[in-house]
Short mmCIF file of C-alpha atoms in Angstrom, two decimals:
data_model
loop_
_atom_site.label_atom_id
_atom_site.label_comp_id
_atom_site.label_asym_id
_atom_site.label_seq_id
_atom_site.Cartn_x
_atom_site.Cartn_y
_atom_site.Cartn_z
CA UNK A 797 -24.51 -21.35 65.38
CA UNK A 798 -26.21 -19.77 62.37
CA UNK A 799 -29.23 -19.03 64.52
CA UNK A 800 -26.93 -17.54 67.15
CA UNK A 801 -25.31 -15.34 64.52
CA UNK A 802 -28.66 -14.02 63.35
CA UNK A 803 -29.73 -13.44 66.94
CA UNK A 804 -26.49 -11.63 67.72
CA UNK A 805 -27.06 -9.11 64.99
CA UNK A 806 -30.47 -8.29 66.37
CA UNK A 807 -29.29 -8.40 70.00
CA UNK A 808 -31.57 -11.36 70.58
CA UNK A 809 -28.87 -13.87 71.48
CA UNK A 810 -30.57 -14.64 74.80
CA UNK A 811 -33.76 -15.64 73.00
CA UNK A 812 -31.72 -17.87 70.70
CA UNK A 813 -30.10 -19.63 73.67
CA UNK A 814 -33.48 -20.11 75.36
CA UNK A 815 -35.09 -21.41 72.18
CA UNK A 816 -32.20 -23.77 71.51
CA UNK A 817 -32.32 -25.41 74.93
CA UNK A 818 -36.13 -25.67 74.69
CA UNK A 819 -35.78 -27.61 71.44
CA UNK A 820 -33.25 -29.90 73.13
CA UNK A 821 -35.71 -30.52 75.97
CA UNK A 822 -38.33 -31.53 73.40
CA UNK A 823 -35.91 -34.06 71.94
CA UNK A 824 -35.56 -35.65 75.39
CA UNK A 825 -39.30 -36.33 75.74
CA UNK A 826 -39.12 -40.05 74.75
CA UNK A 827 -36.25 -40.84 77.12
CA UNK A 828 -36.35 -42.84 80.35
CA UNK A 829 -38.22 -41.38 83.32
CA UNK A 830 -38.00 -42.34 86.98
CA UNK A 831 -40.68 -43.16 89.54
CA UNK A 832 -41.00 -39.39 90.08
CA UNK A 833 -43.09 -39.41 86.92
CA UNK A 834 -45.70 -41.58 88.69
CA UNK A 835 -45.33 -39.51 91.86
CA UNK A 836 -46.40 -36.33 90.09
CA UNK A 837 -49.13 -38.11 88.11
CA UNK A 838 -50.56 -39.34 91.38
CA UNK A 839 -50.43 -35.83 92.84
CA UNK A 840 -52.31 -34.56 89.80
CA UNK A 841 -54.99 -37.18 90.48
CA UNK A 842 -55.19 -36.43 94.20
CA UNK A 843 -55.55 -32.67 93.84
CA UNK A 844 -57.99 -32.95 90.95
CA UNK A 845 -60.39 -35.59 92.26
CA UNK A 846 -60.40 -35.10 96.03
CA UNK A 847 -61.41 -32.20 98.29
CA UNK A 848 -58.59 -30.13 99.79
CA UNK A 849 -59.18 -31.65 103.23
CA UNK A 850 -58.11 -35.09 101.91
CA UNK A 851 -55.07 -34.12 99.86
CA UNK A 852 -52.54 -34.89 102.57
CA UNK A 853 -54.35 -37.98 103.86
CA UNK A 854 -54.95 -39.89 100.62
CA UNK A 855 -52.80 -43.05 100.71
CA UNK A 856 -54.06 -45.30 97.90
CA UNK A 857 -50.63 -44.96 96.34
CA UNK A 858 -47.37 -45.17 98.25
CA UNK A 859 -46.46 -41.81 96.66
CA UNK A 860 -48.47 -39.63 99.03
CA UNK A 861 -48.52 -35.87 98.66
CA UNK A 862 -45.69 -34.60 100.87
CA UNK A 863 -44.78 -31.20 99.40
CA UNK A 864 -45.94 -27.87 100.93
CA UNK A 865 -49.34 -26.39 100.01
CA UNK A 866 -48.24 -24.13 97.15
CA UNK A 867 -46.91 -27.12 95.22
CA UNK A 868 -50.16 -28.95 95.85
CA UNK A 869 -52.08 -26.03 94.35
CA UNK A 870 -49.56 -25.99 91.50
CA UNK A 871 -50.46 -29.63 90.77
CA UNK A 872 -54.14 -28.71 91.08
CA UNK A 873 -53.76 -26.02 88.43
CA UNK A 874 -51.89 -28.40 86.12
CA UNK A 875 -54.58 -31.06 86.58
CA UNK A 876 -57.18 -28.79 84.99
CA UNK A 877 -55.06 -28.73 81.86
CA UNK A 878 -54.21 -32.42 82.10
CA UNK A 879 -57.88 -33.42 81.81
CA UNK A 880 -57.85 -32.27 78.19
CA UNK A 881 -54.99 -34.68 77.41
CA UNK A 882 -56.06 -37.85 79.21
CA UNK A 883 -58.76 -37.94 81.87
CA UNK A 884 -57.61 -41.36 83.08
CA UNK A 885 -54.36 -40.00 84.46
CA UNK A 886 -56.46 -38.11 87.03
CA UNK A 887 -57.98 -41.25 88.55
CA UNK A 888 -56.48 -41.88 91.99
CA UNK A 889 -56.95 -45.64 91.61
CA UNK A 890 -55.08 -45.86 88.28
CA UNK A 891 -51.77 -46.68 89.91
CA UNK A 892 -48.72 -46.58 87.62
CA UNK A 893 -50.94 -45.33 84.82
CA UNK A 894 -49.13 -44.28 81.66
CA UNK A 895 -50.11 -43.32 78.14
CA UNK A 896 -48.56 -41.37 75.29
CA UNK A 897 -50.77 -38.37 76.07
CA UNK A 898 -49.87 -38.52 79.76
CA UNK A 899 -46.20 -38.60 78.83
CA UNK A 900 -46.56 -35.60 76.52
CA UNK A 901 -48.49 -33.59 79.07
CA UNK A 902 -46.12 -34.17 81.94
CA UNK A 903 -43.02 -33.58 79.84
CA UNK A 904 -44.40 -30.36 78.37
CA UNK A 905 -45.55 -29.18 81.81
CA UNK A 906 -41.90 -29.18 82.88
CA UNK A 907 -40.73 -27.50 79.68
CA UNK A 908 -43.34 -24.73 79.81
CA UNK A 909 -42.97 -23.98 83.53
CA UNK A 910 -39.23 -23.64 82.87
CA UNK A 911 -40.08 -20.27 81.31
CA UNK A 912 -39.96 -18.84 84.82
CA UNK A 913 -36.37 -20.07 85.06
CA UNK A 914 -35.56 -18.46 81.69
CA UNK A 915 -36.97 -15.13 82.88
CA UNK A 916 -35.06 -15.39 86.17
CA UNK A 917 -31.79 -16.04 84.31
CA UNK A 918 -32.46 -12.97 82.18
CA UNK A 919 -32.97 -10.88 85.31
CA UNK A 920 -29.80 -12.26 86.92
CA UNK A 921 -27.79 -11.36 83.84
CA UNK A 922 -28.83 -7.74 84.26
CA UNK A 923 -26.97 -7.76 87.58
CA UNK A 924 -23.66 -8.84 86.11
CA UNK A 925 -20.87 -6.30 85.90
CA UNK A 926 -19.70 -5.95 82.29
CA UNK A 927 -16.18 -4.68 83.06
CA UNK A 928 -14.62 -7.91 81.80
CA UNK A 929 -16.70 -7.88 78.62
CA UNK A 930 -14.66 -8.80 75.57
CA UNK A 931 -15.16 -7.68 72.01
CA UNK A 932 -16.74 -10.98 71.00
CA UNK A 933 -20.21 -11.87 72.21
CA UNK A 934 -19.04 -15.28 73.42
CA UNK A 935 -16.50 -13.61 75.74
CA UNK A 936 -19.03 -11.43 77.53
CA UNK A 937 -19.84 -12.45 81.13
CA UNK A 938 -23.58 -12.13 80.54
CA UNK A 939 -23.43 -14.53 77.59
CA UNK A 940 -21.30 -17.05 79.50
CA UNK A 941 -23.58 -16.90 82.53
CA UNK A 942 -26.66 -17.37 80.35
CA UNK A 943 -25.21 -20.52 78.78
CA UNK A 944 -24.07 -21.94 82.12
CA UNK A 945 -27.55 -21.48 83.58
CA UNK A 946 -29.90 -22.13 80.65
CA UNK A 947 -27.95 -25.14 79.35
CA UNK A 948 -27.08 -26.50 82.77
CA UNK A 949 -26.43 -30.21 82.42
CA UNK A 950 -27.77 -31.09 85.86
CA UNK A 951 -31.15 -29.50 85.25
CA UNK A 952 -31.43 -31.07 81.81
CA UNK A 953 -31.02 -34.65 83.00
CA UNK A 954 -32.80 -34.33 86.36
CA UNK A 955 -35.85 -32.46 85.04
CA UNK A 956 -36.17 -33.53 81.44
CA UNK A 957 -35.03 -37.16 81.65
CA UNK A 958 -35.30 -38.28 85.28
CA UNK A 959 -38.37 -35.99 85.72
CA UNK A 960 -38.76 -33.23 88.29
CA UNK A 961 -39.71 -29.54 88.40
CA UNK A 962 -36.41 -28.09 89.64
CA UNK A 963 -36.21 -25.52 86.83
CA UNK A 964 -39.46 -23.90 87.91
CA UNK A 965 -38.36 -23.86 91.55
CA UNK A 966 -34.93 -22.52 90.73
CA UNK A 967 -36.64 -19.84 88.69
CA UNK A 968 -38.18 -18.59 91.93
CA UNK A 969 -34.82 -18.90 93.69
CA UNK A 970 -32.84 -17.02 91.05
CA UNK A 971 -35.51 -14.36 90.64
CA UNK A 972 -35.41 -13.79 94.39
CA UNK A 973 -31.62 -13.45 94.25
CA UNK A 974 -31.87 -11.06 91.30
CA UNK A 975 -34.26 -8.85 93.25
CA UNK A 976 -31.80 -8.76 96.16
CA UNK A 977 -29.02 -7.69 93.78
CA UNK A 978 -31.36 -5.00 92.45
CA UNK A 979 -31.99 -3.83 96.05
CA UNK A 980 -35.64 -4.77 95.80
CA UNK A 981 -35.37 -6.50 99.16
CA UNK A 982 -39.04 -6.85 100.04
CA UNK A 983 -39.82 -8.45 96.70
CA UNK A 984 -36.84 -10.77 97.01
CA UNK A 985 -37.89 -11.85 100.50
CA UNK A 986 -41.46 -12.40 99.33
CA UNK A 987 -40.33 -14.61 96.43
CA UNK A 988 -38.17 -16.67 98.76
CA UNK A 989 -41.11 -17.11 101.16
CA UNK A 990 -43.21 -18.30 98.22
CA UNK A 991 -40.43 -20.74 97.30
CA UNK A 992 -40.47 -22.23 100.79
CA UNK A 993 -44.18 -22.90 100.39
CA UNK A 994 -43.43 -24.80 97.18
CA UNK A 995 -40.58 -27.00 98.45
CA UNK A 996 -39.39 -27.22 102.03
CA UNK A 997 -35.87 -28.38 101.14
CA UNK A 998 -34.94 -24.73 100.53
CA UNK A 999 -35.14 -24.13 104.28
CA UNK A 1000 -31.37 -24.65 104.44
CA UNK A 1001 -30.98 -21.30 102.66
CA UNK A 1002 -33.31 -19.45 105.05
CA UNK A 1003 -30.65 -18.57 107.69
CA UNK A 1004 -28.47 -16.97 105.02
CA UNK A 1005 -31.42 -15.00 103.66
CA UNK A 1006 -32.25 -13.83 107.17
CA UNK A 1007 -28.70 -12.68 107.91
CA UNK A 1008 -28.33 -10.97 104.54
CA UNK A 1009 -31.63 -9.11 104.84
CA UNK A 1010 -30.76 -8.02 108.38
CA UNK A 1011 -27.42 -6.74 107.16
CA UNK A 1012 -28.55 -5.11 103.92
CA UNK A 1013 -32.10 -4.00 104.65
CA UNK A 1014 -33.29 -4.10 108.25
CA UNK A 1015 -30.26 -2.50 109.93
CA UNK A 1016 -29.24 0.04 107.31
CA UNK A 1017 -32.19 2.43 107.08
CA UNK A 1018 -31.37 5.73 108.79
CA UNK A 1019 -28.32 4.22 110.46
CA UNK A 1020 -24.63 4.93 109.91
CA UNK A 1021 -22.75 2.41 107.78
CA UNK A 1022 -20.13 1.42 110.42
CA UNK A 1023 -22.81 0.31 112.86
CA UNK A 1024 -24.39 -1.91 110.22
CA UNK A 1025 -21.18 -3.42 108.95
CA UNK A 1026 -20.06 -4.25 112.47
CA UNK A 1027 -22.78 -6.90 112.61
CA UNK A 1028 -20.85 -9.11 110.20
CA UNK A 1029 -17.20 -8.03 110.38
CA UNK A 1030 -15.64 -11.10 108.80
CA UNK A 1031 -17.92 -12.10 105.93
CA UNK A 1032 -17.98 -10.19 102.63
CA UNK A 1033 -21.75 -9.84 102.41
CA UNK A 1034 -21.25 -6.47 100.77
CA UNK A 1035 -20.45 -8.29 97.55
CA UNK A 1036 -24.02 -9.51 97.25
CA UNK A 1037 -26.27 -12.25 98.61
CA UNK A 1038 -24.62 -15.17 96.86
CA UNK A 1039 -21.57 -15.67 99.14
CA UNK A 1040 -23.86 -15.66 102.16
CA UNK A 1041 -26.39 -18.00 100.59
CA UNK A 1042 -23.75 -20.37 99.30
CA UNK A 1043 -21.94 -20.33 102.62
CA UNK A 1044 -24.96 -21.87 104.31
CA UNK A 1045 -25.29 -24.74 101.86
CA UNK A 1046 -25.16 -28.16 103.49
CA UNK A 1047 -23.92 -31.30 101.81
CA UNK A 1048 -26.89 -33.59 101.32
CA UNK A 1049 -28.86 -35.27 98.62
CA UNK A 1050 -27.20 -36.15 95.33
CA UNK A 1051 -29.43 -33.74 93.42
CA UNK A 1052 -28.33 -30.89 95.66
CA UNK A 1053 -24.78 -31.20 94.38
CA UNK A 1054 -25.70 -30.08 90.89
CA UNK A 1055 -28.09 -27.46 92.22
CA UNK A 1056 -25.40 -25.90 94.42
CA UNK A 1057 -23.20 -25.48 91.38
CA UNK A 1058 -26.10 -23.81 89.60
CA UNK A 1059 -26.33 -21.05 92.18
CA UNK A 1060 -22.55 -20.64 92.10
CA UNK A 1061 -22.78 -19.74 88.39
CA UNK A 1062 -23.55 -16.16 89.33
CA UNK A 1063 -20.25 -15.88 91.17
CA UNK A 1064 -18.20 -17.75 88.58
CA UNK A 1065 -18.16 -14.89 86.07
CA UNK A 1066 -17.04 -12.41 88.73
CA UNK A 1067 -13.54 -13.53 89.62
CA UNK A 1068 -11.13 -16.36 88.84
CA UNK A 1069 -11.22 -17.89 92.33
CA UNK A 1070 -14.98 -18.32 92.21
CA UNK A 1071 -14.76 -19.67 88.66
CA UNK A 1072 -12.36 -22.36 89.85
CA UNK A 1073 -14.66 -23.40 92.68
CA UNK A 1074 -17.62 -23.43 90.32
CA UNK A 1075 -15.86 -25.68 87.81
CA UNK A 1076 -14.78 -28.20 90.44
CA UNK A 1077 -18.20 -28.25 92.08
CA UNK A 1078 -20.23 -28.40 88.89
CA UNK A 1079 -18.08 -31.03 87.16
CA UNK A 1080 -17.99 -33.31 90.19
CA UNK A 1081 -21.61 -32.64 91.11
CA UNK A 1082 -22.86 -33.32 87.61
CA UNK A 1083 -20.96 -36.58 87.41
CA UNK A 1084 -22.52 -37.62 90.74
CA UNK A 1085 -25.90 -37.47 88.96
CA UNK A 1086 -24.92 -40.20 86.48
CA UNK A 1087 -26.37 -43.08 88.60
CA UNK A 1088 -29.81 -41.48 88.22
CA UNK A 1089 -29.75 -42.50 84.55
CA UNK A 1090 -28.86 -46.17 84.66
CA UNK A 1091 -30.53 -47.38 81.45
CA UNK A 1092 -28.43 -48.17 78.38
CA UNK A 1093 -30.13 -45.81 75.86
CA UNK A 1094 -29.38 -42.80 78.10
CA UNK A 1095 -25.68 -43.66 78.51
CA UNK A 1096 -24.43 -41.84 75.38
CA UNK A 1097 -26.82 -38.94 76.04
CA UNK A 1098 -25.57 -38.22 79.54
CA UNK A 1099 -21.91 -38.63 78.56
CA UNK A 1100 -22.21 -36.38 75.50
CA UNK A 1101 -24.23 -33.67 77.24
CA UNK A 1102 -21.89 -33.55 80.23
CA UNK A 1103 -18.80 -33.43 78.00
CA UNK A 1104 -20.24 -30.57 75.97
CA UNK A 1105 -21.26 -28.58 79.05
CA UNK A 1106 -17.99 -29.23 80.88
CA UNK A 1107 -15.79 -28.36 77.90
CA UNK A 1108 -17.72 -25.15 77.33
CA UNK A 1109 -17.63 -24.20 81.02
CA UNK A 1110 -13.88 -24.65 81.32
CA UNK A 1111 -12.99 -23.05 77.98
CA UNK A 1112 -15.28 -20.04 78.38
CA UNK A 1113 -14.15 -19.25 81.92
CA UNK A 1114 -10.50 -19.76 80.98
CA UNK A 1115 -10.99 -17.22 78.20
CA UNK A 1116 -12.74 -14.80 80.55
CA UNK A 1117 -9.86 -14.98 83.06
CA UNK A 1118 -7.00 -15.57 80.62
CA UNK A 1119 -4.97 -12.70 82.12
CA UNK A 1120 -5.03 -14.28 85.57
CA UNK A 1121 -3.47 -17.41 87.04
CA UNK A 1122 -4.65 -20.87 85.86
CA UNK A 1123 -8.06 -21.90 87.18
CA UNK A 1124 -6.78 -25.30 88.42
CA UNK A 1125 -3.65 -26.40 90.24
CA UNK A 1126 -2.04 -29.74 89.40
CA UNK A 1127 -3.94 -31.62 92.12
CA UNK A 1128 -7.34 -30.30 90.97
CA UNK A 1129 -6.50 -31.11 87.35
CA UNK A 1130 -5.48 -34.65 88.28
CA UNK A 1131 -8.67 -35.16 90.29
CA UNK A 1132 -11.01 -33.93 87.52
CA UNK A 1133 -9.25 -36.02 84.88
CA UNK A 1134 -9.78 -39.03 87.16
CA UNK A 1135 -13.51 -38.88 86.46
CA UNK A 1136 -12.81 -40.30 82.99
CA UNK A 1137 -11.18 -43.57 84.10
CA UNK A 1138 -13.81 -43.90 86.84
CA UNK A 1139 -16.60 -43.75 84.26
CA UNK A 1140 -14.85 -46.24 81.98
CA UNK A 1141 -14.45 -48.69 84.86
CA UNK A 1142 -18.03 -48.33 86.15
CA UNK A 1143 -19.80 -48.51 82.78
CA UNK A 1144 -17.56 -50.61 80.55
CA UNK A 1145 -15.24 -52.75 82.70
CA UNK A 1146 -17.10 -53.66 85.89
CA UNK A 1147 -20.15 -55.23 84.14
CA UNK A 1148 -17.85 -57.87 82.60
CA UNK A 1149 -16.09 -58.84 85.81
CA UNK A 1150 -17.00 -61.48 88.39
CA UNK A 1151 -17.46 -58.68 90.94
CA UNK A 1152 -20.78 -57.70 89.34
CA UNK A 1153 -22.65 -60.57 91.01
CA UNK A 1154 -20.86 -60.42 94.35
CA UNK A 1155 -20.57 -56.63 94.74
CA UNK A 1156 -23.25 -55.12 92.47
CA UNK A 1157 -23.23 -51.74 94.20
CA UNK A 1158 -19.48 -51.19 93.91
CA UNK A 1159 -19.74 -48.67 91.00
CA UNK A 1160 -22.25 -46.60 92.95
CA UNK A 1161 -20.01 -46.70 96.03
CA UNK A 1162 -16.95 -45.64 94.05
CA UNK A 1163 -18.85 -42.83 92.35
CA UNK A 1164 -20.29 -41.55 95.63
CA UNK A 1165 -16.98 -41.58 97.48
CA UNK A 1166 -14.98 -40.05 94.63
CA UNK A 1167 -17.52 -37.27 94.09
CA UNK A 1168 -17.89 -36.63 97.83
CA UNK A 1169 -14.15 -35.88 98.00
CA UNK A 1170 -14.38 -33.31 95.22
CA UNK A 1171 -17.54 -31.66 96.51
CA UNK A 1172 -16.19 -31.45 100.07
CA UNK A 1173 -12.97 -29.94 98.74
CA UNK A 1174 -14.91 -27.36 96.69
CA UNK A 1175 -16.95 -26.31 99.70
CA UNK A 1176 -13.88 -26.11 101.91
CA UNK A 1177 -12.25 -23.91 99.28
CA UNK A 1178 -15.38 -21.76 99.15
CA UNK A 1179 -15.43 -21.29 102.91
CA UNK A 1180 -11.77 -20.27 102.88
CA UNK A 1181 -12.51 -17.79 100.11
CA UNK A 1182 -15.49 -16.28 101.92
CA UNK A 1183 -13.67 -15.98 105.25
CA UNK A 1184 -10.34 -14.65 103.93
CA UNK A 1185 -11.24 -12.39 101.00
CA UNK A 1186 -11.34 -8.73 102.04
CA UNK A 1187 -14.86 -7.28 102.04
CA UNK A 1188 -15.80 -4.69 99.46
CA UNK A 1189 -16.02 -1.35 101.26
CA UNK A 1190 -18.57 1.19 100.09
CA UNK A 1191 -17.32 4.65 99.24
CA UNK A 1192 -19.01 7.77 100.55
CA UNK A 1193 -20.31 8.46 97.06
CA UNK A 1194 -21.96 5.05 96.94
#
């Protein structure tokens, strides 16, 4: 907090937040990592030691290269730095190879490429309306949004413990969204196209991007506003690209749950209804990530980090919308509080029961079903909000 105070005086609070979370990421370097660590090490070896024509055919390891070409070239670029840490990690035949230098390189590669995410968050914050800004720094929407994005619990455990490069990819995603907000449509579309060439899972957002660009860019030049708005009479796309993008999100992989909440951060500081949806989605989605970290040393880490992030999210958004109705109704409050007893049962009660041997996957089943209910409810609530909220009409002056 002292560092934050110093940064506040010099208007460098964003740098302080970014530096703080970077230091936290460094502290997580020795923690458990999943098989994704070996997956990316193998991709480093493939792209470094084989000609391009063999990258997608090499099958010495079961972890074959299956990401689009831009990510392959990304691994190729990283491999030319990796050789200065440990040349052995770049041998295709060194299956499951690990060393302290390999660990440091791969961990720091995630931390350093996260700088794109930091920059994208900074650009997104420029797009936030400051009408609700309070006197205190911690009550300003830009500050709250920065914390919710930079210190996002889901990204911290998936990227910097479990091991992936989602921060880098979401940097491209958020930067693309920021450019759309800034009416730099061609640049935003280009960045999204680049993102698709890094990871194909983002294809589910492509229809929303297409519709939004048609509405806001392709069919507006030299055409009267009524003709353009008649294309999408029921959806409030005028509010920005996020409702459209979020509306296309499909329920899917466990990791997607936390990522969906990440994109909803931009809406959460705009109005109380979106803040409520964000809190339900992010709390439930983040808890659904707990099974990814199943080792004992990481248990207190994931519980503490999620508690800190959740408490801050709820308290900060409650403060931001304190003049409006409560963010949760009684049913939503009861559901979210139920995550506590569920965690106690799964982690501290079930292991000591006779069910552990007979039904070993029961905790995972309970977690999946409970979280699926909350996430489905959040998306249903989002759809209702998108379809029923009146669109923002542009004035003649605008």
